[in-house]
């Protein structure tokens, strides 16, 4: 399933399925993007990042896609596990204009 | 050591109390940040320190007073807080100000503050 991370929506995913979390970023000058995972009671944990000179980057079970034309970022989680249940935030940054700007977040709930 | 350590993890304080939050990192990062996070909301920037000097104050009320004693430590002094200041206070660090580096901005686990 898909979800747009604008108003902290909830994405329910069955264990073992793939998750897609979307994020629309605001500034066309942003050149660095990060996905964070935040579990209840903890701080944001770095998942993966991507610079604007790339359109895809893969990590362990995660892939980030960047579409600069429409200012869209997505995080794909393969074979979602119960431990993936958390709030996911995208964040954008530019070394030239500074400030890490966070998106609203998406709550991911993994069901057995 | 690739962590940002925050203490205490939980803090309950009265509106007339004075307390301090502490943050420590030993990654050699020269920029440190304080964020405030309300439930179900993204973190909001409060302060930025770069090379131990205050770089950004996001118009934070004076009842919050940051301090950077050295390149590894960041404190947030609290005085005469209001109940609406109750939140998760997060510390983060990065190699340089607004330069994410290899692992972006590293966040601590936060201090859960309740003002009564």
PDB file of C-alpha atoms in Angstrom:
ATOM      1  CA  UNK A   1       0.000   0.000   0.000  1.00  0.00           C
ATOM      2  CA  UNK A   2       0.917   3.658  -0.249  1.00  0.00           C
ATOM      3  CA  UNK A   3       0.527   6.626   1.991  1.00  0.00           C
ATOM      4  CA  UNK A   4       1.309  10.291   1.609  1.00  0.00           C
ATOM      5  CA  UNK A   5       3.219  11.636   4.563  1.00  0.00           C
ATOM      6  CA  UNK A   6       1.415  14.949   4.957  1.00  0.00           C
ATOM      7  CA  UNK A   7      -0.860  14.588   8.038  1.00  0.00           C
ATOM      8  CA  UNK A   8       0.605  11.589   9.899  1.00  0.00           C
ATOM      9  CA  UNK A   9      -1.599   9.023   8.185  1.00  0.00           C
ATOM     10  CA  UNK A  10      -1.401   5.391   9.127  1.00  0.00           C
ATOM     11  CA  UNK A  11      -0.168   2.733   6.763  1.00  0.00           C
ATOM     12  CA  UNK A  12      -1.226  -0.784   7.720  1.00  0.00           C
ATOM     13  CA  UNK A  13       0.932  -3.485   6.204  1.00  0.00           C
ATOM     14  CA  UNK A  14       0.764  -7.226   6.552  1.00  0.00           C
ATOM     15  CA  UNK A  15       3.917  -8.876   7.763  1.00  0.00           C
ATOM     16  CA  UNK A  16       5.987  -9.997   4.806  1.00  0.00           C
ATOM     17  CA  UNK A  17       4.494  -7.501   2.374  1.00  0.00           C
ATOM     18  CA  UNK A  18       6.386  -4.536   0.927  1.00  0.00           C
ATOM     19  CA  UNK A  19       5.711  -1.036   2.274  1.00  0.00           C
ATOM     20  CA  UNK A  20       5.837   2.207   0.349  1.00  0.00           C
ATOM     21  CA  UNK A  21       5.923   5.484   2.243  1.00  0.00           C
ATOM     22  CA  UNK A  22       5.664   8.694   0.266  1.00  0.00           C
ATOM     23  CA  UNK A  23       6.785  12.220   1.000  1.00  0.00           C
ATOM     24  CA  UNK A  24       6.301  15.452  -0.915  1.00  0.00           C
ATOM     25  CA  UNK A  25       9.096  17.877  -0.135  1.00  0.00           C
ATOM     26  CA  UNK A  26       8.802  21.602  -0.313  1.00  0.00           C
ATOM     27  CA  UNK A  27      11.972  23.218  -1.553  1.00  0.00           C
ATOM     28  CA  UNK A  28      13.346  22.695  -5.055  1.00  0.00           C
ATOM     29  CA  UNK A  29      16.747  23.844  -3.748  1.00  0.00           C
ATOM     30  CA  UNK A  30      16.968  20.897  -1.333  1.00  0.00           C
ATOM     31  CA  UNK A  31      19.795  18.604  -2.286  1.00  0.00           C
ATOM     32  CA  UNK A  32      19.982  16.142   0.567  1.00  0.00           C
ATOM     33  CA  UNK A  33      17.210  13.915   1.874  1.00  0.00           C
ATOM     34  CA  UNK A  34      17.008  11.580   4.832  1.00  0.00           C
ATOM     35  CA  UNK A  35      14.510   9.018   6.041  1.00  0.00           C
ATOM     36  CA  UNK A  36      14.214   8.547   9.776  1.00  0.00           C
ATOM     37  CA  UNK A  37      12.412   5.869  11.764  1.00  0.00           C
ATOM     38  CA  UNK A  38      11.077   6.818  15.166  1.00  0.00           C
ATOM     39  CA  UNK A  39       9.834   4.171  17.546  1.00  0.00           C
ATOM     40  CA  UNK A  40       7.656   5.055  20.492  1.00  0.00           C
ATOM     41  CA  UNK A  41       9.637   6.802  23.222  1.00  0.00           C
ATOM     42  CA  UNK A  42      12.824   7.014  21.160  1.00  0.00           C
ATOM     43  CA  UNK A  43      14.584   9.579  19.041  1.00  0.00           C
ATOM     44  CA  UNK A  44      14.624   9.514  15.226  1.00  0.00           C
ATOM     45  CA  UNK A  45      16.918   6.822  13.890  1.00  0.00           C
ATOM     46  CA  UNK A  46      18.713   7.285  10.569  1.00  0.00           C
ATOM     47  CA  UNK A  47      17.571   4.779   7.932  1.00  0.00           C
ATOM     48  CA  UNK A  48      18.922   5.946   4.598  1.00  0.00           C
ATOM     49  CA  UNK A  49      19.811   9.138   2.795  1.00  0.00           C
ATOM     50  CA  UNK A  50      20.099  10.292  -0.788  1.00  0.00           C
ATOM     51  CA  UNK A  51      21.609  13.292  -2.526  1.00  0.00           C
ATOM     52  CA  UNK A  52      19.934  15.095  -5.389  1.00  0.00           C
ATOM     53  CA  UNK A  53      22.429  13.801  -7.952  1.00  0.00           C
ATOM     54  CA  UNK A  54      20.893  10.343  -7.506  1.00  0.00           C
ATOM     55  CA  UNK A  55      17.381   9.057  -8.098  1.00  0.00           C
ATOM     56  CA  UNK A  56      17.666   5.754  -6.273  1.00  0.00           C
ATOM     57  CA  UNK A  57      19.647   4.342  -3.408  1.00  0.00           C
ATOM     58  CA  UNK A  58      19.397   0.943  -1.774  1.00  0.00           C
ATOM     59  CA  UNK A  59      20.164  -0.216   1.716  1.00  0.00           C
ATOM     60  CA  UNK A  60      19.391  -3.346   3.647  1.00  0.00           C
ATOM     61  CA  UNK A  61      15.698  -4.073   2.877  1.00  0.00           C
ATOM     62  CA  UNK A  62      15.129  -0.383   2.138  1.00  0.00           C
ATOM     63  CA  UNK A  63      15.182   1.645  -1.066  1.00  0.00           C
ATOM     64  CA  UNK A  64      14.787   5.391  -1.387  1.00  0.00           C
ATOM     65  CA  UNK A  65      13.554   6.895  -4.641  1.00  0.00           C
ATOM     66  CA  UNK A  66      13.854  10.566  -5.484  1.00  0.00           C
ATOM     67  CA  UNK A  67      11.875  12.327  -8.208  1.00  0.00           C
ATOM     68  CA  UNK A  68      13.109  15.900  -8.390  1.00  0.00           C
ATOM     69  CA  UNK A  69      10.723  16.816 -11.169  1.00  0.00           C
ATOM     70  CA  UNK A  70       7.713  16.475  -8.919  1.00  0.00           C
ATOM     71  CA  UNK A  71       9.596  16.946  -5.617  1.00  0.00           C
ATOM     72  CA  UNK A  72       8.682  13.494  -4.388  1.00  0.00           C
ATOM     73  CA  UNK A  73      10.558  11.082  -2.174  1.00  0.00           C
ATOM     74  CA  UNK A  74       9.588   7.532  -1.283  1.00  0.00           C
ATOM     75  CA  UNK A  75      10.836   4.831   1.032  1.00  0.00           C
ATOM     76  CA  UNK A  76      10.269   1.216   0.152  1.00  0.00           C
ATOM     77  CA  UNK A  77      10.645  -1.441   2.822  1.00  0.00           C
ATOM     78  CA  UNK A  78      10.893  -4.997   1.575  1.00  0.00           C
ATOM     79  CA  UNK A  79       9.359  -7.908   3.501  1.00  0.00           C
ATOM     80  CA  UNK A  80       8.017  -5.689   6.284  1.00  0.00           C
ATOM     81  CA  UNK A  81       8.548  -7.066   9.782  1.00  0.00           C
ATOM     82  CA  UNK A  82       6.868  -6.293  13.124  1.00  0.00           C
ATOM     83  CA  UNK A  83      10.006  -4.398  14.148  1.00  0.00           C
ATOM     84  CA  UNK A  84       9.362  -1.970  11.299  1.00  0.00           C
ATOM     85  CA  UNK A  85       6.311  -0.588  13.111  1.00  0.00           C
ATOM     86  CA  UNK A  86       7.143   3.056  13.826  1.00  0.00           C
ATOM     87  CA  UNK A  87       6.628   6.609  12.585  1.00  0.00           C
ATOM     88  CA  UNK A  88       8.678   7.397   9.501  1.00  0.00           C
ATOM     89  CA  UNK A  89       9.793  10.945   8.752  1.00  0.00           C
ATOM     90  CA  UNK A  90      11.341  12.278   5.608  1.00  0.00           C
ATOM     91  CA  UNK A  91      13.633  15.269   5.993  1.00  0.00           C
ATOM     92  CA  UNK A  92      15.111  17.639   3.437  1.00  0.00           C
ATOM     93  CA  UNK A  93      18.178  19.817   3.644  1.00  0.00           C
ATOM     94  CA  UNK A  94      20.399  21.949   1.533  1.00  0.00           C
ATOM     95  CA  UNK A  95      23.969  22.721   2.464  1.00  0.00           C
ATOM     96  CA  UNK A  96      23.477  26.100   0.879  1.00  0.00           C
ATOM     97  CA  UNK A  97      20.336  27.228   2.659  1.00  0.00           C
ATOM     98  CA  UNK A  98      20.620  25.074   5.740  1.00  0.00           C
ATOM     99  CA  UNK A  99      18.057  23.769   8.233  1.00  0.00           C
ATOM    100  CA  UNK A 100      16.838  20.212   8.243  1.00  0.00           C
ATOM    101  CA  UNK A 101      13.118  20.332   7.470  1.00  0.00           C
ATOM    102  CA  UNK A 102      10.977  17.394   8.524  1.00  0.00           C
ATOM    103  CA  UNK A 103       7.846  16.138   6.818  1.00  0.00           C
ATOM    104  CA  UNK A 104       4.750  15.405   8.871  1.00  0.00           C
ATOM    105  CA  UNK A 105       5.489  11.682   9.229  1.00  0.00           C
ATOM    106  CA  UNK A 106       3.699   8.413   8.488  1.00  0.00           C
ATOM    107  CA  UNK A 107       2.732   5.821  11.084  1.00  0.00           C
ATOM    108  CA  UNK A 108       3.446   2.301   9.859  1.00  0.00           C
ATOM    109  CA  UNK A 109       1.616  -0.537  11.594  1.00  0.00           C
ATOM    110  CA  UNK A 110       2.647  -4.072  10.757  1.00  0.00           C
ATOM    111  CA  UNK A 111      -0.042  -6.677  11.276  1.00  0.00           C
ATOM    112  CA  UNK A 112       0.607 -10.419  11.582  1.00  0.00           C
TER     113      UNK A 112
ATOM    114  CA  UNK B   1      31.056   5.693  19.628  1.00  0.00           C
ATOM    115  CA  UNK B   2      28.327   6.719  17.205  1.00  0.00           C
ATOM    116  CA  UNK B   3      25.704   7.787  19.704  1.00  0.00           C
ATOM    117  CA  UNK B   4      24.201  10.917  21.121  1.00  0.00           C
ATOM    118  CA  UNK B   5      23.443  10.393  24.807  1.00  0.00           C
ATOM    119  CA  UNK B   6      20.757  12.394  26.568  1.00  0.00           C
ATOM    120  CA  UNK B   7      20.025  12.559  30.266  1.00  0.00           C
ATOM    121  CA  UNK B   8      17.705  12.283  32.025  1.00  0.00           C
ATOM    122  CA  UNK B   9      15.354  10.111  29.990  1.00  0.00           C
ATOM    123  CA  UNK B  10      12.328  11.366  31.902  1.00  0.00           C
ATOM    124  CA  UNK B  11      11.841  14.560  33.888  1.00  0.00           C
ATOM    125  CA  UNK B  12       8.861  15.906  35.797  1.00  0.00           C
ATOM    126  CA  UNK B  13       9.178  19.473  37.023  1.00  0.00           C
ATOM    127  CA  UNK B  14       7.009  22.125  38.565  1.00  0.00           C
ATOM    128  CA  UNK B  15       6.500  25.502  36.983  1.00  0.00           C
ATOM    129  CA  UNK B  16       8.809  27.170  39.512  1.00  0.00           C
ATOM    130  CA  UNK B  17      11.621  24.628  39.253  1.00  0.00           C
ATOM    131  CA  UNK B  18      14.985  24.970  37.555  1.00  0.00           C
ATOM    132  CA  UNK B  19      16.329  21.920  35.794  1.00  0.00           C
ATOM    133  CA  UNK B  20      18.804  21.066  33.053  1.00  0.00           C
ATOM    134  CA  UNK B  21      18.857  18.616  30.192  1.00  0.00           C
ATOM    135  CA  UNK B  22      22.186  17.204  29.084  1.00  0.00           C
ATOM    136  CA  UNK B  23      23.440  15.926  25.755  1.00  0.00           C
ATOM    137  CA  UNK B  24      26.787  14.355  24.940  1.00  0.00           C
ATOM    138  CA  UNK B  25      28.454  13.055  21.784  1.00  0.00           C
ATOM    139  CA  UNK B  26      31.956  11.778  21.090  1.00  0.00           C
ATOM    140  CA  UNK B  27      31.837  11.588  17.313  1.00  0.00           C
ATOM    141  CA  UNK B  28      33.837  14.772  16.825  1.00  0.00           C
ATOM    142  CA  UNK B  29      30.763  16.528  15.464  1.00  0.00           C
ATOM    143  CA  UNK B  30      31.057  20.295  15.561  1.00  0.00           C
ATOM    144  CA  UNK B  31      27.363  21.113  15.285  1.00  0.00           C
ATOM    145  CA  UNK B  32      24.770  20.276  17.914  1.00  0.00           C
ATOM    146  CA  UNK B  33      21.051  20.925  17.909  1.00  0.00           C
ATOM    147  CA  UNK B  34      18.094  21.049  20.277  1.00  0.00           C
ATOM    148  CA  UNK B  35      14.699  20.023  18.950  1.00  0.00           C
ATOM    149  CA  UNK B  36      11.292  19.938  20.610  1.00  0.00           C
ATOM    150  CA  UNK B  37       8.806  17.279  19.587  1.00  0.00           C
ATOM    151  CA  UNK B  38       5.158  17.121  20.501  1.00  0.00           C
ATOM    152  CA  UNK B  39       3.216  13.867  20.185  1.00  0.00           C
ATOM    153  CA  UNK B  40       2.465  12.806  16.602  1.00  0.00           C
ATOM    154  CA  UNK B  41       4.393  15.797  15.238  1.00  0.00           C
ATOM    155  CA  UNK B  42       7.793  16.152  13.587  1.00  0.00           C
ATOM    156  CA  UNK B  43      10.717  17.590  15.569  1.00  0.00           C
ATOM    157  CA  UNK B  44      10.876  21.404  15.666  1.00  0.00           C
ATOM    158  CA  UNK B  45      14.228  23.149  15.723  1.00  0.00           C
ATOM    159  CA  UNK B  46      15.008  25.249  18.809  1.00  0.00           C
ATOM    160  CA  UNK B  47      18.741  25.997  18.837  1.00  0.00           C
ATOM    161  CA  UNK B  48      21.872  25.295  16.828  1.00  0.00           C
ATOM    162  CA  UNK B  49      25.429  25.416  18.116  1.00  0.00           C
ATOM    163  CA  UNK B  50      28.326  25.428  15.713  1.00  0.00           C
ATOM    164  CA  UNK B  51      31.864  25.179  17.050  1.00  0.00           C
ATOM    165  CA  UNK B  52      30.498  25.809  20.541  1.00  0.00           C
ATOM    166  CA  UNK B  53      28.875  29.087  19.568  1.00  0.00           C
ATOM    167  CA  UNK B  54      25.151  29.707  19.305  1.00  0.00           C
ATOM    168  CA  UNK B  55      24.339  29.917  15.623  1.00  0.00           C
ATOM    169  CA  UNK B  56      20.553  29.794  15.511  1.00  0.00           C
ATOM    170  CA  UNK B  57      17.856  30.580  18.054  1.00  0.00           C
ATOM    171  CA  UNK B  58      14.446  29.894  16.547  1.00  0.00           C
ATOM    172  CA  UNK B  59      12.759  32.587  18.625  1.00  0.00           C
ATOM    173  CA  UNK B  60      12.614  30.279  21.612  1.00  0.00           C
ATOM    174  CA  UNK B  61      11.264  31.802  24.874  1.00  0.00           C
ATOM    175  CA  UNK B  62      13.956  32.828  27.351  1.00  0.00           C
ATOM    176  CA  UNK B  63      12.759  30.242  29.858  1.00  0.00           C
ATOM    177  CA  UNK B  64      14.842  27.860  27.705  1.00  0.00           C
ATOM    178  CA  UNK B  65      18.555  28.645  27.924  1.00  0.00           C
ATOM    179  CA  UNK B  66      21.067  26.591  25.946  1.00  0.00           C
ATOM    180  CA  UNK B  67      24.725  26.182  26.817  1.00  0.00           C
ATOM    181  CA  UNK B  68      27.618  24.466  25.064  1.00  0.00           C
ATOM    182  CA  UNK B  69      30.472  24.034  27.575  1.00  0.00           C
ATOM    183  CA  UNK B  70      32.664  22.185  25.073  1.00  0.00           C
ATOM    184  CA  UNK B  71      32.500  20.477  21.704  1.00  0.00           C
ATOM    185  CA  UNK B  72      31.066  17.273  23.178  1.00  0.00           C
ATOM    186  CA  UNK B  73      28.446  18.661  25.534  1.00  0.00           C
ATOM    187  CA  UNK B  74      25.219  20.552  25.102  1.00  0.00           C
ATOM    188  CA  UNK B  75      22.907  21.598  27.898  1.00  0.00           C
ATOM    189  CA  UNK B  76      19.422  23.041  27.962  1.00  0.00           C
ATOM    190  CA  UNK B  77      18.589  24.940  31.138  1.00  0.00           C
ATOM    191  CA  UNK B  78      14.920  25.163  32.027  1.00  0.00           C
ATOM    192  CA  UNK B  79      13.281  27.700  34.299  1.00  0.00           C
ATOM    193  CA  UNK B  80       9.677  28.752  34.927  1.00  0.00           C
ATOM    194  CA  UNK B  81       8.278  26.440  32.280  1.00  0.00           C
ATOM    195  CA  UNK B  82       4.624  26.144  31.387  1.00  0.00           C
ATOM    196  CA  UNK B  83       2.567  22.943  31.051  1.00  0.00           C
ATOM    197  CA  UNK B  84       2.489  23.455  27.278  1.00  0.00           C
ATOM    198  CA  UNK B  85       6.273  23.027  27.270  1.00  0.00           C
ATOM    199  CA  UNK B  86       5.766  19.361  28.054  1.00  0.00           C
ATOM    200  CA  UNK B  87       7.281  17.453  25.138  1.00  0.00           C
ATOM    201  CA  UNK B  88      10.111  15.203  24.027  1.00  0.00           C
ATOM    202  CA  UNK B  89      13.321  17.219  23.819  1.00  0.00           C
ATOM    203  CA  UNK B  90      15.776  15.847  21.320  1.00  0.00           C
ATOM    204  CA  UNK B  91      19.438  16.565  20.892  1.00  0.00           C
ATOM    205  CA  UNK B  92      21.187  15.942  17.576  1.00  0.00           C
ATOM    206  CA  UNK B  93      24.658  16.399  16.159  1.00  0.00           C
ATOM    207  CA  UNK B  94      26.297  16.542  12.741  1.00  0.00           C
ATOM    208  CA  UNK B  95      29.783  16.916  11.354  1.00  0.00           C
ATOM    209  CA  UNK B  96      29.259  20.570  10.533  1.00  0.00           C
ATOM    210  CA  UNK B  97      26.282  22.878  10.767  1.00  0.00           C
ATOM    211  CA  UNK B  98      23.599  21.664   8.397  1.00  0.00           C
ATOM    212  CA  UNK B  99      25.951  19.218   6.766  1.00  0.00           C
ATOM    213  CA  UNK B 100      24.618  15.741   7.269  1.00  0.00           C
ATOM    214  CA  UNK B 101      27.753  13.787   6.469  1.00  0.00           C
ATOM    215  CA  UNK B 102      27.757  10.032   6.157  1.00  0.00           C
ATOM    216  CA  UNK B 103      24.921   9.259   8.520  1.00  0.00           C
ATOM    217  CA  UNK B 104      22.905  12.423   8.400  1.00  0.00           C
ATOM    218  CA  UNK B 105      22.101  14.028  11.680  1.00  0.00           C
ATOM    219  CA  UNK B 106      22.420  11.716  14.661  1.00  0.00           C
ATOM    220  CA  UNK B 107      19.683  12.046  17.247  1.00  0.00           C
ATOM    221  CA  UNK B 108      19.632  11.080  20.875  1.00  0.00           C
ATOM    222  CA  UNK B 109      16.713   9.225  22.423  1.00  0.00           C
ATOM    223  CA  UNK B 110      15.396  12.385  23.978  1.00  0.00           C
ATOM    224  CA  UNK B 111      14.220  13.573  27.370  1.00  0.00           C
ATOM    225  CA  UNK B 112      10.504  13.214  28.013  1.00  0.00           C
ATOM    226  CA  UNK B 113       9.639  16.385  29.933  1.00  0.00           C
ATOM    227  CA  UNK B 114       6.419  16.852  31.857  1.00  0.00           C
ATOM    228  CA  UNK B 115       5.684  20.243  33.424  1.00  0.00           C
ATOM    229  CA  UNK B 116       3.123  20.158  36.212  1.00  0.00           C
TER     230      UNK B 116
END
